[in-house]
Amino acid sequence: TKSITDSLAEMGTKLITVSINTRNSSRSVKQADIEEFVSENPELFSEYSPYVSGMAQVKSGSDNFQTSLDGIDSNYSSVQNAEVTNGRFFTDSDIERRSNVAIVGTYIQAELFGGMNPVGETIKLNGTKFTIVGVYKETDDSTESSGDNKVSIPYTTAMRFLKNKTISTYYMLAASEDAVDRAVEAADTFIAKKLGTDEGYRVSSISEMLDTLNEMTGTMTAMLAGIAAISLVVGGIGIMNIMTVSVSERTREIGIRKAIGARTKDILTQF
């Protein structure tokens, strides 16, 4: 529980995620609408970041493999607490120009560049060249199935690259922890108004996820405590039975010992 809670808390308890199902809906929320909404509610939100995701074949030299592809902007670093150890993060210029630049995880750094600093090197994503401008700080264990196996590019580039016409995910940062609940409610109302329905989207916060997690683990703890209590009762009855039998079988021996001067403490010590 502590491990999962700490992992969620690292993402920030002020983080709010807006997920919109754009596949089964003819309506969507434009980025300009989100930007205007956030700027008009500074008491609830401090900033936001659009997010686009997909998969890509990453290649350098003769080495290539599948990796997750993120389309992000310059605010993603502060919104998601994403740190870069080498190089730099994306700039507003990269976003506006739809530059072919990338930030890679440590798994890609290890597999394609032998652990050497890859900043300035070129990789290919589905055959398109991208220049590496940064390397993410290691978050997991740099294995193939970990979060360190990823490539991030400007979301404007990713939309064209992945042929996405709309953005389905936005990350928002509440102005304060006290404002999270009000911010979630305001965002939910805003999205519902824009879509014209209260279905086909989800607004959630890390604090909500933590509450749900605590509720689930609380139930599991109660269940495990019940099982442990039953085990203790059954085990106690078993031990009591064994001791009772062992005493009853040796009544003659106990009587002889007491007859020749054994004290009660001596008998108890023996058993």
PDB file of C-alpha atoms in Angstrom, residues 21-245:
ATOM      1  CA  ASN A  21     -13.519   9.275 -25.737  1.00  0.00           C
ATOM      2  CA  THR A  22     -13.192  10.883 -29.163  1.00  0.00           C
ATOM      3  CA  ARG A  23     -13.628   7.644 -31.124  1.00  0.00           C
ATOM      4  CA  ASN A  24     -17.315   7.131 -30.422  1.00  0.00           C
ATOM      5  CA  SER A  25     -18.301  10.784 -30.380  1.00  0.00           C
ATOM      6  CA  SER A  26     -18.737  13.342 -33.112  1.00  0.00           C
ATOM      7  CA  ARG A  27     -17.922  16.130 -30.669  1.00  0.00           C
ATOM      8  CA  SER A  28     -14.625  16.951 -28.998  1.00  0.00           C
ATOM      9  CA  VAL A  29     -13.069  19.619 -26.809  1.00  0.00           C
ATOM     10  CA  LYS A  30     -10.542  21.815 -28.564  1.00  0.00           C
ATOM     11  CA  GLN A  31      -7.270  22.770 -26.957  1.00  0.00           C
ATOM     12  CA  ALA A  32      -8.173  26.446 -27.284  1.00  0.00           C
ATOM     13  CA  ASP A  33     -11.283  25.794 -25.176  1.00  0.00           C
ATOM     14  CA  ILE A  34      -9.213  24.110 -22.449  1.00  0.00           C
ATOM     15  CA  GLU A  35      -6.647  26.921 -22.513  1.00  0.00           C
ATOM     16  CA  GLU A  36      -9.374  29.556 -22.172  1.00  0.00           C
ATOM     17  CA  PHE A  37     -11.075  27.595 -19.378  1.00  0.00           C
ATOM     18  CA  VAL A  38      -7.836  27.283 -17.377  1.00  0.00           C
ATOM     19  CA  SER A  39      -6.887  30.947 -17.853  1.00  0.00           C
ATOM     20  CA  GLU A  40     -10.367  32.074 -16.742  1.00  0.00           C
ATOM     21  CA  ASN A  41     -10.125  30.077 -13.495  1.00  0.00           C
ATOM     22  CA  PRO A  42      -6.746  30.947 -11.945  1.00  0.00           C
ATOM     23  CA  GLU A  43      -8.112  30.282  -8.451  1.00  0.00           C
ATOM     24  CA  LEU A  44      -8.703  26.643  -9.456  1.00  0.00           C
ATOM     25  CA  PHE A  45      -5.992  25.842 -12.037  1.00  0.00           C
ATOM     26  CA  SER A  46      -2.359  26.850 -12.386  1.00  0.00           C
ATOM     27  CA  GLU A  47      -1.567  25.207 -15.751  1.00  0.00           C
ATOM     28  CA  TYR A  48      -2.460  22.374 -18.117  1.00  0.00           C
ATOM     29  CA  SER A  49      -0.786  20.078 -20.615  1.00  0.00           C
ATOM     30  CA  PRO A  50      -2.265  18.253 -23.653  1.00  0.00           C
ATOM     31  CA  TYR A  51      -1.249  14.630 -24.089  1.00  0.00           C
ATOM     32  CA  VAL A  52      -1.225  12.311 -27.115  1.00  0.00           C
ATOM     33  CA  SER A  53      -0.079   8.686 -26.959  1.00  0.00           C
ATOM     34  CA  GLY A  54       0.678   5.814 -29.279  1.00  0.00           C
ATOM     35  CA  MET A  55       3.304   3.222 -30.225  1.00  0.00           C
ATOM     36  CA  ALA A  56       6.264   3.472 -32.566  1.00  0.00           C
ATOM     37  CA  GLN A  57       9.193   1.458 -33.870  1.00  0.00           C
ATOM     38  CA  VAL A  58      12.367   3.161 -32.667  1.00  0.00           C
ATOM     39  CA  LYS A  59      15.598   2.511 -34.554  1.00  0.00           C
ATOM     40  CA  SER A  60      19.231   3.558 -34.339  1.00  0.00           C
ATOM     41  CA  GLY A  61      21.768   1.810 -36.528  1.00  0.00           C
ATOM     42  CA  SER A  62      20.767  -1.858 -36.808  1.00  0.00           C
ATOM     43  CA  ASP A  63      18.951  -1.964 -33.460  1.00  0.00           C
ATOM     44  CA  ASN A  64      15.199  -1.440 -33.347  1.00  0.00           C
ATOM     45  CA  PHE A  65      12.212  -2.312 -31.126  1.00  0.00           C
ATOM     46  CA  GLN A  66       8.723  -1.162 -30.133  1.00  0.00           C
ATOM     47  CA  THR A  67       8.352   1.695 -27.667  1.00  0.00           C
ATOM     48  CA  SER A  68       5.572   3.858 -26.294  1.00  0.00           C
ATOM     49  CA  LEU A  69       5.290   7.300 -27.861  1.00  0.00           C
ATOM     50  CA  ASP A  70       4.096  10.381 -25.948  1.00  0.00           C
ATOM     51  CA  GLY A  71       3.083  13.677 -27.477  1.00  0.00           C
ATOM     52  CA  ILE A  72       3.541  16.442 -24.890  1.00  0.00           C
ATOM     53  CA  ASP A  73       4.233  20.172 -24.546  1.00  0.00           C
ATOM     54  CA  SER A  74       6.601  22.341 -22.508  1.00  0.00           C
ATOM     55  CA  ASN A  75       4.283  22.349 -19.453  1.00  0.00           C
ATOM     56  CA  TYR A  76       4.370  18.555 -19.122  1.00  0.00           C
ATOM     57  CA  SER A  77       7.584  18.753 -17.088  1.00  0.00           C
ATOM     58  CA  SER A  78       5.979  20.693 -14.233  1.00  0.00           C
ATOM     59  CA  VAL A  79       2.510  19.161 -14.502  1.00  0.00           C
ATOM     60  CA  GLN A  80       3.759  15.559 -14.331  1.00  0.00           C
ATOM     61  CA  ASN A  81       7.014  16.169 -12.408  1.00  0.00           C
ATOM     62  CA  ALA A  82       8.957  14.774 -15.369  1.00  0.00           C
ATOM     63  CA  GLU A  83      12.695  15.380 -14.904  1.00  0.00           C
ATOM     64  CA  VAL A  84      15.386  15.430 -17.572  1.00  0.00           C
ATOM     65  CA  THR A  85      18.890  14.423 -16.479  1.00  0.00           C
ATOM     66  CA  ASN A  86      20.728  15.178 -19.735  1.00  0.00           C
ATOM     67  CA  GLY A  87      19.883  17.824 -22.311  1.00  0.00           C
ATOM     68  CA  ARG A  88      16.724  19.914 -22.100  1.00  0.00           C
ATOM     69  CA  PHE A  89      12.956  19.742 -22.186  1.00  0.00           C
ATOM     70  CA  PHE A  90      10.785  20.913 -25.076  1.00  0.00           C
ATOM     71  CA  THR A  91      10.371  24.643 -25.648  1.00  0.00           C
ATOM     72  CA  ASP A  92       7.368  26.579 -26.939  1.00  0.00           C
ATOM     73  CA  SER A  93       9.316  26.991 -30.180  1.00  0.00           C
ATOM     74  CA  ASP A  94       9.537  23.194 -30.596  1.00  0.00           C
ATOM     75  CA  ILE A  95       5.765  22.969 -30.166  1.00  0.00           C
ATOM     76  CA  GLU A  96       4.913  25.790 -32.550  1.00  0.00           C
ATOM     77  CA  ARG A  97       7.295  24.611 -35.275  1.00  0.00           C
ATOM     78  CA  ARG A  98       6.312  20.944 -34.933  1.00  0.00           C
ATOM     79  CA  SER A  99       9.987  20.139 -34.624  1.00  0.00           C
ATOM     80  CA  ASN A 100      11.280  16.590 -35.016  1.00  0.00           C
ATOM     81  CA  VAL A 101      12.940  16.493 -31.592  1.00  0.00           C
ATOM     82  CA  ALA A 102      12.642  13.796 -28.941  1.00  0.00           C
ATOM     83  CA  ILE A 103      13.264  13.019 -25.282  1.00  0.00           C
ATOM     84  CA  VAL A 104      14.071   9.374 -24.582  1.00  0.00           C
ATOM     85  CA  GLY A 105      13.903   7.104 -21.524  1.00  0.00           C
ATOM     86  CA  THR A 106      16.923   5.446 -19.951  1.00  0.00           C
ATOM     87  CA  TYR A 107      16.020   2.036 -21.437  1.00  0.00           C
ATOM     88  CA  ILE A 108      16.391   3.456 -24.947  1.00  0.00           C
ATOM     89  CA  GLN A 109      19.602   5.175 -23.904  1.00  0.00           C
ATOM     90  CA  ALA A 110      20.991   1.833 -22.696  1.00  0.00           C
ATOM     91  CA  GLU A 111      19.764  -0.314 -25.592  1.00  0.00           C
ATOM     92  CA  LEU A 112      20.508   1.967 -28.538  1.00  0.00           C
ATOM     93  CA  PHE A 113      23.480   3.950 -27.258  1.00  0.00           C
ATOM     94  CA  GLY A 114      25.124   1.630 -24.742  1.00  0.00           C
ATOM     95  CA  GLY A 115      24.346   3.954 -21.851  1.00  0.00           C
ATOM     96  CA  MET A 116      26.248   6.870 -23.422  1.00  0.00           C
ATOM     97  CA  ASN A 117      24.706  10.350 -23.498  1.00  0.00           C
ATOM     98  CA  PRO A 118      22.565  10.348 -26.676  1.00  0.00           C
ATOM     99  CA  VAL A 119      21.773  14.087 -26.735  1.00  0.00           C
ATOM    100  CA  GLY A 120      22.375  15.343 -30.260  1.00  0.00           C
ATOM    101  CA  GLU A 121      22.114  11.857 -31.763  1.00  0.00           C
ATOM    102  CA  THR A 122      19.443  10.841 -34.277  1.00  0.00           C
ATOM    103  CA  ILE A 123      16.856   8.090 -34.004  1.00  0.00           C
ATOM    104  CA  LYS A 124      14.132   6.949 -36.373  1.00  0.00           C
ATOM    105  CA  LEU A 125      10.496   6.577 -35.319  1.00  0.00           C
ATOM    106  CA  ASN A 126       8.598   4.548 -37.902  1.00  0.00           C
ATOM    107  CA  GLY A 127      11.245   5.633 -40.411  1.00  0.00           C
ATOM    108  CA  THR A 128      11.118   9.381 -39.584  1.00  0.00           C
ATOM    109  CA  LYS A 129      14.264  11.012 -38.200  1.00  0.00           C
ATOM    110  CA  PHE A 130      14.185  12.748 -34.806  1.00  0.00           C
ATOM    111  CA  THR A 131      16.994  14.494 -32.960  1.00  0.00           C
ATOM    112  CA  ILE A 132      17.359  13.632 -29.269  1.00  0.00           C
ATOM    113  CA  VAL A 133      17.398  16.760 -27.085  1.00  0.00           C
ATOM    114  CA  GLY A 134      17.033  15.166 -23.650  1.00  0.00           C
ATOM    115  CA  VAL A 135      17.005  12.012 -21.508  1.00  0.00           C
ATOM    116  CA  TYR A 136      14.404  11.377 -18.797  1.00  0.00           C
ATOM    117  CA  LYS A 137      15.447  10.619 -15.248  1.00  0.00           C
ATOM    118  CA  GLU A 138      15.171   6.898 -14.510  1.00  0.00           C
ATOM    119  CA  THR A 139      11.814   6.143 -12.870  1.00  0.00           C
ATOM    120  CA  ASP A 140      11.690   2.332 -12.849  1.00  0.00           C
ATOM    121  CA  ASP A 141      14.468  -0.178 -13.496  1.00  0.00           C
ATOM    122  CA  SER A 142      15.219   0.632 -17.147  1.00  0.00           C
ATOM    123  CA  THR A 143      13.701  -2.616 -18.429  1.00  0.00           C
ATOM    124  CA  GLU A 144      11.718  -3.150 -21.616  1.00  0.00           C
ATOM    125  CA  SER A 145       8.372  -3.306 -19.811  1.00  0.00           C
ATOM    126  CA  SER A 146       9.055  -0.306 -17.557  1.00  0.00           C
ATOM    127  CA  GLY A 147       8.163   3.358 -17.914  1.00  0.00           C
ATOM    128  CA  ASP A 148      11.756   4.037 -18.981  1.00  0.00           C
ATOM    129  CA  ASN A 149      11.042   2.519 -22.402  1.00  0.00           C
ATOM    130  CA  LYS A 150       9.433   5.545 -24.008  1.00  0.00           C
ATOM    131  CA  VAL A 151      10.001   8.410 -26.398  1.00  0.00           C
ATOM    132  CA  SER A 152       8.369  11.830 -26.099  1.00  0.00           C
ATOM    133  CA  ILE A 153       7.945  14.280 -28.972  1.00  0.00           C
ATOM    134  CA  PRO A 154       6.056  17.608 -29.243  1.00  0.00           C
ATOM    135  CA  TYR A 155       2.319  16.925 -29.222  1.00  0.00           C
ATOM    136  CA  THR A 156       1.855  18.993 -32.374  1.00  0.00           C
ATOM    137  CA  THR A 157       4.326  16.704 -34.125  1.00  0.00           C
ATOM    138  CA  ALA A 158       2.700  13.623 -32.579  1.00  0.00           C
ATOM    139  CA  MET A 159      -0.761  14.562 -33.847  1.00  0.00           C
ATOM    140  CA  ARG A 160       0.552  14.680 -37.398  1.00  0.00           C
ATOM    141  CA  PHE A 161       2.794  11.646 -36.855  1.00  0.00           C
ATOM    142  CA  LEU A 162       0.007   9.484 -35.364  1.00  0.00           C
ATOM    143  CA  LYS A 163      -2.690  10.986 -37.606  1.00  0.00           C
ATOM    144  CA  ASN A 164      -4.705  12.206 -34.611  1.00  0.00           C
ATOM    145  CA  LYS A 165      -7.063  15.067 -35.389  1.00  0.00           C
ATOM    146  CA  THR A 166      -8.117  15.604 -31.785  1.00  0.00           C
ATOM    147  CA  ILE A 167      -6.555  15.468 -28.327  1.00  0.00           C
ATOM    148  CA  SER A 168      -8.264  12.994 -26.001  1.00  0.00           C
ATOM    149  CA  THR A 169      -6.269  13.592 -22.812  1.00  0.00           C
ATOM    150  CA  TYR A 170      -5.438  16.747 -20.861  1.00  0.00           C
ATOM    151  CA  TYR A 171      -3.499  17.013 -17.617  1.00  0.00           C
ATOM    152  CA  MET A 172      -4.426  19.926 -15.364  1.00  0.00           C
ATOM    153  CA  LEU A 173      -2.722  21.148 -12.222  1.00  0.00           C
ATOM    154  CA  ALA A 174      -4.940  22.496  -9.457  1.00  0.00           C
ATOM    155  CA  ALA A 175      -3.935  25.832  -7.946  1.00  0.00           C
ATOM    156  CA  SER A 176      -3.675  24.202  -4.512  1.00  0.00           C
ATOM    157  CA  GLU A 177      -4.492  20.919  -2.781  1.00  0.00           C
ATOM    158  CA  ASP A 178      -7.512  22.568  -1.158  1.00  0.00           C
ATOM    159  CA  ALA A 179      -8.863  23.489  -4.600  1.00  0.00           C
ATOM    160  CA  VAL A 180      -8.640  19.983  -6.115  1.00  0.00           C
ATOM    161  CA  ASP A 181     -12.240  18.947  -5.438  1.00  0.00           C
ATOM    162  CA  ARG A 182     -13.649  22.257  -6.718  1.00  0.00           C
ATOM    163  CA  ALA A 183     -11.365  22.089  -9.758  1.00  0.00           C
ATOM    164  CA  VAL A 184     -12.553  18.557 -10.600  1.00  0.00           C
ATOM    165  CA  GLU A 185     -16.175  19.628 -10.306  1.00  0.00           C
ATOM    166  CA  ALA A 186     -15.606  22.729 -12.475  1.00  0.00           C
ATOM    167  CA  ALA A 187     -13.752  20.721 -15.141  1.00  0.00           C
ATOM    168  CA  ASP A 188     -16.477  18.075 -15.163  1.00  0.00           C
ATOM    169  CA  THR A 189     -19.179  20.718 -15.675  1.00  0.00           C
ATOM    170  CA  PHE A 190     -17.165  22.438 -18.410  1.00  0.00           C
ATOM    171  CA  ILE A 191     -16.479  19.228 -20.387  1.00  0.00           C
ATOM    172  CA  ALA A 192     -20.112  18.114 -20.107  1.00  0.00           C
ATOM    173  CA  LYS A 193     -21.282  21.481 -21.441  1.00  0.00           C
ATOM    174  CA  LYS A 194     -18.844  21.361 -24.375  1.00  0.00           C
ATOM    175  CA  LEU A 195     -19.756  17.792 -25.321  1.00  0.00           C
ATOM    176  CA  GLY A 196     -23.438  18.270 -24.662  1.00  0.00           C
ATOM    177  CA  THR A 197     -23.547  15.085 -22.585  1.00  0.00           C
ATOM    178  CA  ASP A 198     -22.320  13.751 -19.260  1.00  0.00           C
ATOM    179  CA  GLU A 199     -21.053  10.539 -20.860  1.00  0.00           C
ATOM    180  CA  GLY A 200     -17.999   9.679 -22.955  1.00  0.00           C
ATOM    181  CA  TYR A 201     -15.424  11.372 -20.739  1.00  0.00           C
ATOM    182  CA  ARG A 202     -13.836  11.115 -17.308  1.00  0.00           C
ATOM    183  CA  VAL A 203     -12.386  13.733 -14.965  1.00  0.00           C
ATOM    184  CA  SER A 204     -10.293  12.261 -12.154  1.00  0.00           C
ATOM    185  CA  SER A 205      -7.640  13.376  -9.700  1.00  0.00           C
ATOM    186  CA  ILE A 206      -4.738  11.660  -7.953  1.00  0.00           C
ATOM    187  CA  SER A 207      -6.353  12.447  -4.597  1.00  0.00           C
ATOM    188  CA  GLU A 208      -9.477  10.542  -5.714  1.00  0.00           C
ATOM    189  CA  MET A 209      -7.331   7.612  -6.758  1.00  0.00           C
ATOM    190  CA  LEU A 210      -5.574   7.685  -3.373  1.00  0.00           C
ATOM    191  CA  ASP A 211      -8.943   7.692  -1.577  1.00  0.00           C
ATOM    192  CA  THR A 212     -10.134   4.750  -3.680  1.00  0.00           C
ATOM    193  CA  LEU A 213      -6.867   2.920  -3.061  1.00  0.00           C
ATOM    194  CA  ASN A 214      -7.127   3.471   0.697  1.00  0.00           C
ATOM    195  CA  GLU A 215     -10.704   2.204   0.646  1.00  0.00           C
ATOM    196  CA  MET A 216      -9.719  -0.925  -1.276  1.00  0.00           C
ATOM    197  CA  THR A 217      -6.698  -1.674   0.900  1.00  0.00           C
ATOM    198  CA  GLY A 218      -8.811  -1.035   4.002  1.00  0.00           C
ATOM    199  CA  THR A 219     -11.242  -3.721   2.857  1.00  0.00           C
ATOM    200  CA  MET A 220      -8.369  -6.098   2.109  1.00  0.00           C
ATOM    201  CA  THR A 221      -6.817  -5.384   5.510  1.00  0.00           C
ATOM    202  CA  ALA A 222     -10.105  -6.181   7.252  1.00  0.00           C
ATOM    203  CA  MET A 223     -10.426  -9.401   5.252  1.00  0.00           C
ATOM    204  CA  LEU A 224      -6.865 -10.472   6.046  1.00  0.00           C
ATOM    205  CA  ALA A 225      -7.377  -9.577   9.726  1.00  0.00           C
ATOM    206  CA  GLY A 226     -10.470 -11.816   9.762  1.00  0.00           C
ATOM    207  CA  ILE A 227      -8.530 -14.697   8.203  1.00  0.00           C
ATOM    208  CA  ALA A 228      -5.694 -14.175  10.696  1.00  0.00           C
ATOM    209  CA  ALA A 229      -8.166 -14.140  13.621  1.00  0.00           C
ATOM    210  CA  ILE A 230      -9.749 -17.405  12.450  1.00  0.00           C
ATOM    211  CA  SER A 231      -6.288 -18.949  12.048  1.00  0.00           C
ATOM    212  CA  LEU A 232      -5.312 -17.869  15.567  1.00  0.00           C
ATOM    213  CA  VAL A 233      -8.513 -19.302  17.074  1.00  0.00           C
ATOM    214  CA  VAL A 234      -8.115 -22.609  15.226  1.00  0.00           C
ATOM    215  CA  GLY A 235      -4.429 -22.768  16.097  1.00  0.00           C
ATOM    216  CA  GLY A 236      -5.168 -21.920  19.733  1.00  0.00           C
ATOM    217  CA  ILE A 237      -7.799 -24.664  19.991  1.00  0.00           C
ATOM    218  CA  GLY A 238      -5.345 -27.132  18.460  1.00  0.00           C
ATOM    219  CA  ILE A 239      -2.579 -26.216  20.901  1.00  0.00           C
ATOM    220  CA  MET A 240      -5.015 -26.335  23.852  1.00  0.00           C
ATOM    221  CA  ASN A 241      -6.177 -29.788  22.765  1.00  0.00           C
ATOM    222  CA  ILE A 242      -2.637 -31.111  22.439  1.00  0.00           C
ATOM    223  CA  MET A 243      -1.681 -29.765  25.874  1.00  0.00           C
ATOM    224  CA  THR A 244      -4.853 -31.181  27.480  1.00  0.00           C
ATOM    225  CA  VAL A 245      -4.209 -34.615  25.995  1.00  0.00           C
TER     226      VAL A 245
END
